[in-house]
Short mmCIF file of C-alpha atoms in Angstrom, two decimals:
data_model
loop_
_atom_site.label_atom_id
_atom_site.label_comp_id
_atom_site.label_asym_id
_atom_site.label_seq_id
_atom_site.Cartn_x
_atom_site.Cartn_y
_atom_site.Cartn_z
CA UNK A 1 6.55 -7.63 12.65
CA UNK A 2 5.64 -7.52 8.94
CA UNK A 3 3.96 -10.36 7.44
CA UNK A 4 5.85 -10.00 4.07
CA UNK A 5 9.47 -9.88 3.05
CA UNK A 6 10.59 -9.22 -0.83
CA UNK A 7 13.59 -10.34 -1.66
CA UNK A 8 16.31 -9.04 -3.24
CA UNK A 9 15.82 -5.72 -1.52
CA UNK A 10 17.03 -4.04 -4.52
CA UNK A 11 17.32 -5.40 -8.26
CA UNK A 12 19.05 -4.08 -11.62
CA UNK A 13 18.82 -5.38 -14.67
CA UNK A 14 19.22 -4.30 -18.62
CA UNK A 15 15.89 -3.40 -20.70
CA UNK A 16 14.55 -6.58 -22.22
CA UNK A 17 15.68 -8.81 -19.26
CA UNK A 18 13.28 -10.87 -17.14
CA UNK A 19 13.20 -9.39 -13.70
CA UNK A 20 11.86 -11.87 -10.39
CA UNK A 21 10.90 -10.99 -7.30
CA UNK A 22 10.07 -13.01 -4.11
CA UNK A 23 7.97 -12.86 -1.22
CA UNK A 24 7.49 -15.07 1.59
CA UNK A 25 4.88 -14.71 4.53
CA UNK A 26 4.03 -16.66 7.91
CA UNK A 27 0.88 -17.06 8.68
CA UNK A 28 -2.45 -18.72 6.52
CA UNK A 29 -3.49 -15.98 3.76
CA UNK A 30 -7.32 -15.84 2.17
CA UNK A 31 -4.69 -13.98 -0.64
CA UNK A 32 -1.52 -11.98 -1.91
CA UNK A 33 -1.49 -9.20 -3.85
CA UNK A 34 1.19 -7.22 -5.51
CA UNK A 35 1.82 -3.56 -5.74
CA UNK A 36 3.84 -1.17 -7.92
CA UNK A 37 5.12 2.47 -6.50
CA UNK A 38 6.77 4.81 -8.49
CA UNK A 39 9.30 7.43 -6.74
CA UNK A 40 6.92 9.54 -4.48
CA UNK A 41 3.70 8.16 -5.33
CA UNK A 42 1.20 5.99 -3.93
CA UNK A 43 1.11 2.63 -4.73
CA UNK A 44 -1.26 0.76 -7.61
CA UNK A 45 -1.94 -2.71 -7.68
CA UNK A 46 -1.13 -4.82 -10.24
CA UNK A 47 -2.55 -8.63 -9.59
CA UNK A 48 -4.09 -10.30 -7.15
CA UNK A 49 -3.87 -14.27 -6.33
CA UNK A 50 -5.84 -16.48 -4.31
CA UNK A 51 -4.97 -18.98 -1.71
CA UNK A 52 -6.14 -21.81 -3.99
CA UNK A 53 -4.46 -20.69 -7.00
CA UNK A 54 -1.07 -21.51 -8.18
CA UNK A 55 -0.15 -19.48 -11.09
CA UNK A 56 -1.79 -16.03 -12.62
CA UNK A 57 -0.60 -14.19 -15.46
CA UNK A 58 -1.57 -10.24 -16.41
CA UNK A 59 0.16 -9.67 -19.16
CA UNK A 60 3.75 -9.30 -18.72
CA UNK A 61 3.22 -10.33 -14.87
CA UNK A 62 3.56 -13.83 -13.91
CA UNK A 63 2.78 -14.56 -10.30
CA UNK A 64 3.01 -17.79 -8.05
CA UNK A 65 2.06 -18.80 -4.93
CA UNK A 66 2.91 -22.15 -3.09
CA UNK A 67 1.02 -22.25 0.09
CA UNK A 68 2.99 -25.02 1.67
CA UNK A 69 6.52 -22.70 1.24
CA UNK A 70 4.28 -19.53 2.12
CA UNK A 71 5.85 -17.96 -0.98
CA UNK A 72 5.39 -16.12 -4.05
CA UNK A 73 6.96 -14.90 -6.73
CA UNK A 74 6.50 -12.13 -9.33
CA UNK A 75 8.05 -12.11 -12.63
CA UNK A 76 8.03 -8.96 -14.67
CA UNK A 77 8.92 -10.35 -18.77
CA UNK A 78 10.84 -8.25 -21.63
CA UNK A 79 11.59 -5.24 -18.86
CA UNK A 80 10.84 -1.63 -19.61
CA UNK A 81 12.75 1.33 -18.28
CA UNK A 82 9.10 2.40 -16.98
CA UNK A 83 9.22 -0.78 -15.20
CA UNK A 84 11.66 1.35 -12.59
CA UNK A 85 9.71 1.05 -9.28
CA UNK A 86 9.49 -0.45 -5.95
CA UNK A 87 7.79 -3.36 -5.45
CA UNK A 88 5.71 -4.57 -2.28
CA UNK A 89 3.72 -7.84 -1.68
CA UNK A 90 0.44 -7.70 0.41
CA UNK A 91 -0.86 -10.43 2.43
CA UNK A 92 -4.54 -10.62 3.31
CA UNK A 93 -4.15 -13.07 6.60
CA UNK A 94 -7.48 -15.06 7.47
CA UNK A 95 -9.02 -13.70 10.03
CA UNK A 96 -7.70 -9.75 9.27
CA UNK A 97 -11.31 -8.71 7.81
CA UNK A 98 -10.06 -6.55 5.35
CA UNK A 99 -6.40 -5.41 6.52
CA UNK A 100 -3.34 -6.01 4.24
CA UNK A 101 0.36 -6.29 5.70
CA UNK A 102 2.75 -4.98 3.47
CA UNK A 103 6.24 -5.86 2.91
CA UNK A 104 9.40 -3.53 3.01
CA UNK A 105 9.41 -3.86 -1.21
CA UNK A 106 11.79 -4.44 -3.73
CA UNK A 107 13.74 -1.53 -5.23
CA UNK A 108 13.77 -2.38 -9.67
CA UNK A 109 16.31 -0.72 -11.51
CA UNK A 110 15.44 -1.30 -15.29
CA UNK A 111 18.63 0.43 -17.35
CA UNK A 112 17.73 1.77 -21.04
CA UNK B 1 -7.01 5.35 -12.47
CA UNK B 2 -8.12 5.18 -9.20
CA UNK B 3 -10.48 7.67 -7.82
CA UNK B 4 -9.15 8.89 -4.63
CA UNK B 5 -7.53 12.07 -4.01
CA UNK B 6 -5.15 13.23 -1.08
CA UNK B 7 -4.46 17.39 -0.69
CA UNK B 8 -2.35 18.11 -0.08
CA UNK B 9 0.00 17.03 -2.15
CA UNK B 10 3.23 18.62 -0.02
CA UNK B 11 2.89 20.47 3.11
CA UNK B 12 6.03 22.41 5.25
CA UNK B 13 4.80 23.51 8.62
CA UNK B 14 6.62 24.64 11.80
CA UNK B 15 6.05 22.62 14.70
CA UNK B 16 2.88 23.06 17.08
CA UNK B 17 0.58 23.46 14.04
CA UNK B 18 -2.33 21.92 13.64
CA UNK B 19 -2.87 20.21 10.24
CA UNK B 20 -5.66 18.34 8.31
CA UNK B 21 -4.87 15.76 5.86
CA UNK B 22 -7.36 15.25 3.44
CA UNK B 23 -8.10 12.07 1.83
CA UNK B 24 -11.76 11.48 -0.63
CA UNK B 25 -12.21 8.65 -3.02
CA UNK B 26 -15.73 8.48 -5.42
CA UNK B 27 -15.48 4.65 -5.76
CA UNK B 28 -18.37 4.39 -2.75
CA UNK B 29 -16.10 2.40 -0.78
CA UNK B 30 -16.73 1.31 2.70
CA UNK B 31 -13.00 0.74 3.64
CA UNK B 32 -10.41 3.19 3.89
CA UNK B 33 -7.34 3.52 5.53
CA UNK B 34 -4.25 5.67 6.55
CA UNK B 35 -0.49 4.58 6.39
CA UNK B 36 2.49 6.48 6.66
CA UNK B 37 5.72 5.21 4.96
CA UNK B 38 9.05 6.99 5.26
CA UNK B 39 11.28 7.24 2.14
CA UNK B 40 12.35 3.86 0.68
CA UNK B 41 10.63 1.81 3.62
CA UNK B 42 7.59 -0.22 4.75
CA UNK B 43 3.95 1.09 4.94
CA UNK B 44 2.77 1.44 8.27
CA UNK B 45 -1.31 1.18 8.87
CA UNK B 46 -2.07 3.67 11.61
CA UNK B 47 -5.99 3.96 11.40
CA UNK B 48 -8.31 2.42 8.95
CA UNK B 49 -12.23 3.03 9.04
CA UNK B 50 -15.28 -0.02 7.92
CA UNK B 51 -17.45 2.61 7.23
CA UNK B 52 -19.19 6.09 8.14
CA UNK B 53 -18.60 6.29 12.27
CA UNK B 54 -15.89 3.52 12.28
CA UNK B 55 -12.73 4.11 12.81
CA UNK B 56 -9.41 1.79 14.47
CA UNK B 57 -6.25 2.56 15.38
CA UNK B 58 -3.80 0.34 13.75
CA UNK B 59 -0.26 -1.78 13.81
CA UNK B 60 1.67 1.70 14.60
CA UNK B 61 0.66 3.56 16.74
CA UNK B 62 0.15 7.30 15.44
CA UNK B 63 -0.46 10.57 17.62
CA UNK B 64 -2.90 11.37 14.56
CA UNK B 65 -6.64 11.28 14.55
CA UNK B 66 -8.81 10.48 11.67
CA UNK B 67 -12.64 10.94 11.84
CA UNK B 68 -15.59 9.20 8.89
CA UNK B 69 -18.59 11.20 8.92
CA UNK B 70 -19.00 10.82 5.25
CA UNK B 71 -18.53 7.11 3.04
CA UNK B 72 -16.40 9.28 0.63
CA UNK B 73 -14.40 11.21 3.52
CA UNK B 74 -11.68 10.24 5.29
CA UNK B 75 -9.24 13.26 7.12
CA UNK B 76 -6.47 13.05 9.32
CA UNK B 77 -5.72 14.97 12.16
CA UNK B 78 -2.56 15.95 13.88
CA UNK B 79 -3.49 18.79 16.94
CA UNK B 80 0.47 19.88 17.58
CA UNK B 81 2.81 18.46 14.69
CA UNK B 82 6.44 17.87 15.95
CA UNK B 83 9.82 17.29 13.21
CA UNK B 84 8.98 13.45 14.32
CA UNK B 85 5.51 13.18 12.11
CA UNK B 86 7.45 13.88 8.75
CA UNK B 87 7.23 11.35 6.61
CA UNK B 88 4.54 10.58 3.45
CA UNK B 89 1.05 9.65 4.43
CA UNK B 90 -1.06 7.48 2.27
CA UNK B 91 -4.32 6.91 1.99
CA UNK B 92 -6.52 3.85 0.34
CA UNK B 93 -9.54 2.61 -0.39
CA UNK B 94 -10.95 -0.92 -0.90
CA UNK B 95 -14.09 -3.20 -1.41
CA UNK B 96 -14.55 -6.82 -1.36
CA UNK B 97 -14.12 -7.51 -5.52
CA UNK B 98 -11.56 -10.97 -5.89
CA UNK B 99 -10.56 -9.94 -2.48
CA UNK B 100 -9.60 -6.60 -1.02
CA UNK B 101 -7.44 -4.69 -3.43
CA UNK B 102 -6.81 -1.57 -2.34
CA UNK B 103 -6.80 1.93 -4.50
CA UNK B 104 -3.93 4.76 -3.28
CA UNK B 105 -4.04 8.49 -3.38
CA UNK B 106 -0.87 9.88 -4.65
CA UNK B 107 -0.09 10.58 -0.68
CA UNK B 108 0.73 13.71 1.13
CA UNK B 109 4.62 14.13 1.69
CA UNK B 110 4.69 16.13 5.16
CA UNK B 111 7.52 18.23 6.48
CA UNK B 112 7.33 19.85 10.34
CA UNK B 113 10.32 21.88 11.00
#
């Protein structure tokens, strides 16, 4: 089964808002990485966090991670209409040499 | 923008074809890897290669073969498609930076009738 699940599975929300999306995963990760796909594209990544980080910003990104929960979360600020994707969260287990497990992602509605 | 480049970009066939799905990044990565996703669901790793000669099948298992003769080259294979291998088909690219972030081509959307 997949390492990652996003949750909500889908999201809408009005330009401007603050828009939050979480992840949790079940085994130990080296770390987690997040992933933007627009409608029939492939995906691009966005930010990356390590195991032994807490908190990581990339401009309007703001991503945690608490190990203990084996969570994350991904906060997109002041939303965009081109903020409209789906959203997946890849682990990188220990052990996996390389090999990310992907989520099912997080459908983001951003309305103009 | 990533450099890595899937043609092509749609493909129809009828079923009992044989088609090649190309996949080349210029990045000079030694990891690459194939995943097929159908519309609004999970990625699915079916093969992924360490380098030139290496190549694994992976989580799903994929009548598709995939062959790495060159660091920049990375086709799949399917000898007889069937109406059961449509989906999209991605392909990615990665090398140890923070950790293994991986680089997409803009995927191949396949249709077998």
């Amino acid at each position: 089964s997949q390492q990652g699940e996003e949750d909500p599975q889908a999201l809408s929300i009005q330009e401007g808002e603050n828009a939050t999306m979480n992840c949790s995963y079940k085994t130990s990760i080296n770390n987690l990485q997040w992933y933007r796909q627009n409608s029939g594209r492939g995906l691009v990544h966005l930010i990356l966090i390590r195991s032994n980080e807490r908190e990581k910003h990339s401009g309007r990104l703001r991503v945690t991670l608490d190990t203990s929960k084996k969570s994350s979360s991904l906060l997109i600020t002041a939303s965009r209409a081109a903020d409209t994707a789906s959203y997946f969260c890849a682990t990188d287990p220990t052990g996996a040499n390389s090999k990310l497990t992907f989520g099912k992602g997080i459908t983001l509605s951003v309305r103009p | 923008e990533a450099d890595i480049y899937q043609t092509p970009r749609y493909l129809v066939i009828g079923t009992g074809k044989k088609i090649t799905l190309e996949c080349s990044q210029t990045m000079g990565h030694d990891k690459m890897y194939w995943y097929q996703q159908d519309p609004g669901m999970e990625l699915h790793l079916i093969h992924y290669s360490y380098g030139v000669n290496s190549t694994e099948k992976g989580d799903l298992s994929s009548e598709s073969t995939v062959s790495r003769i060159r660091t920049e080259h990375f086709p799949l294979t399917l000898e007889s498609a069937r109406p059961s291998h449509t989906s999209q088909y991605l392909c990615a690219s990665s090398e140890y930076m923070s950790g293994y972030e991986q680089y997409f081509g803009p995927g191949t959307r396949l249709t077998v009738t």
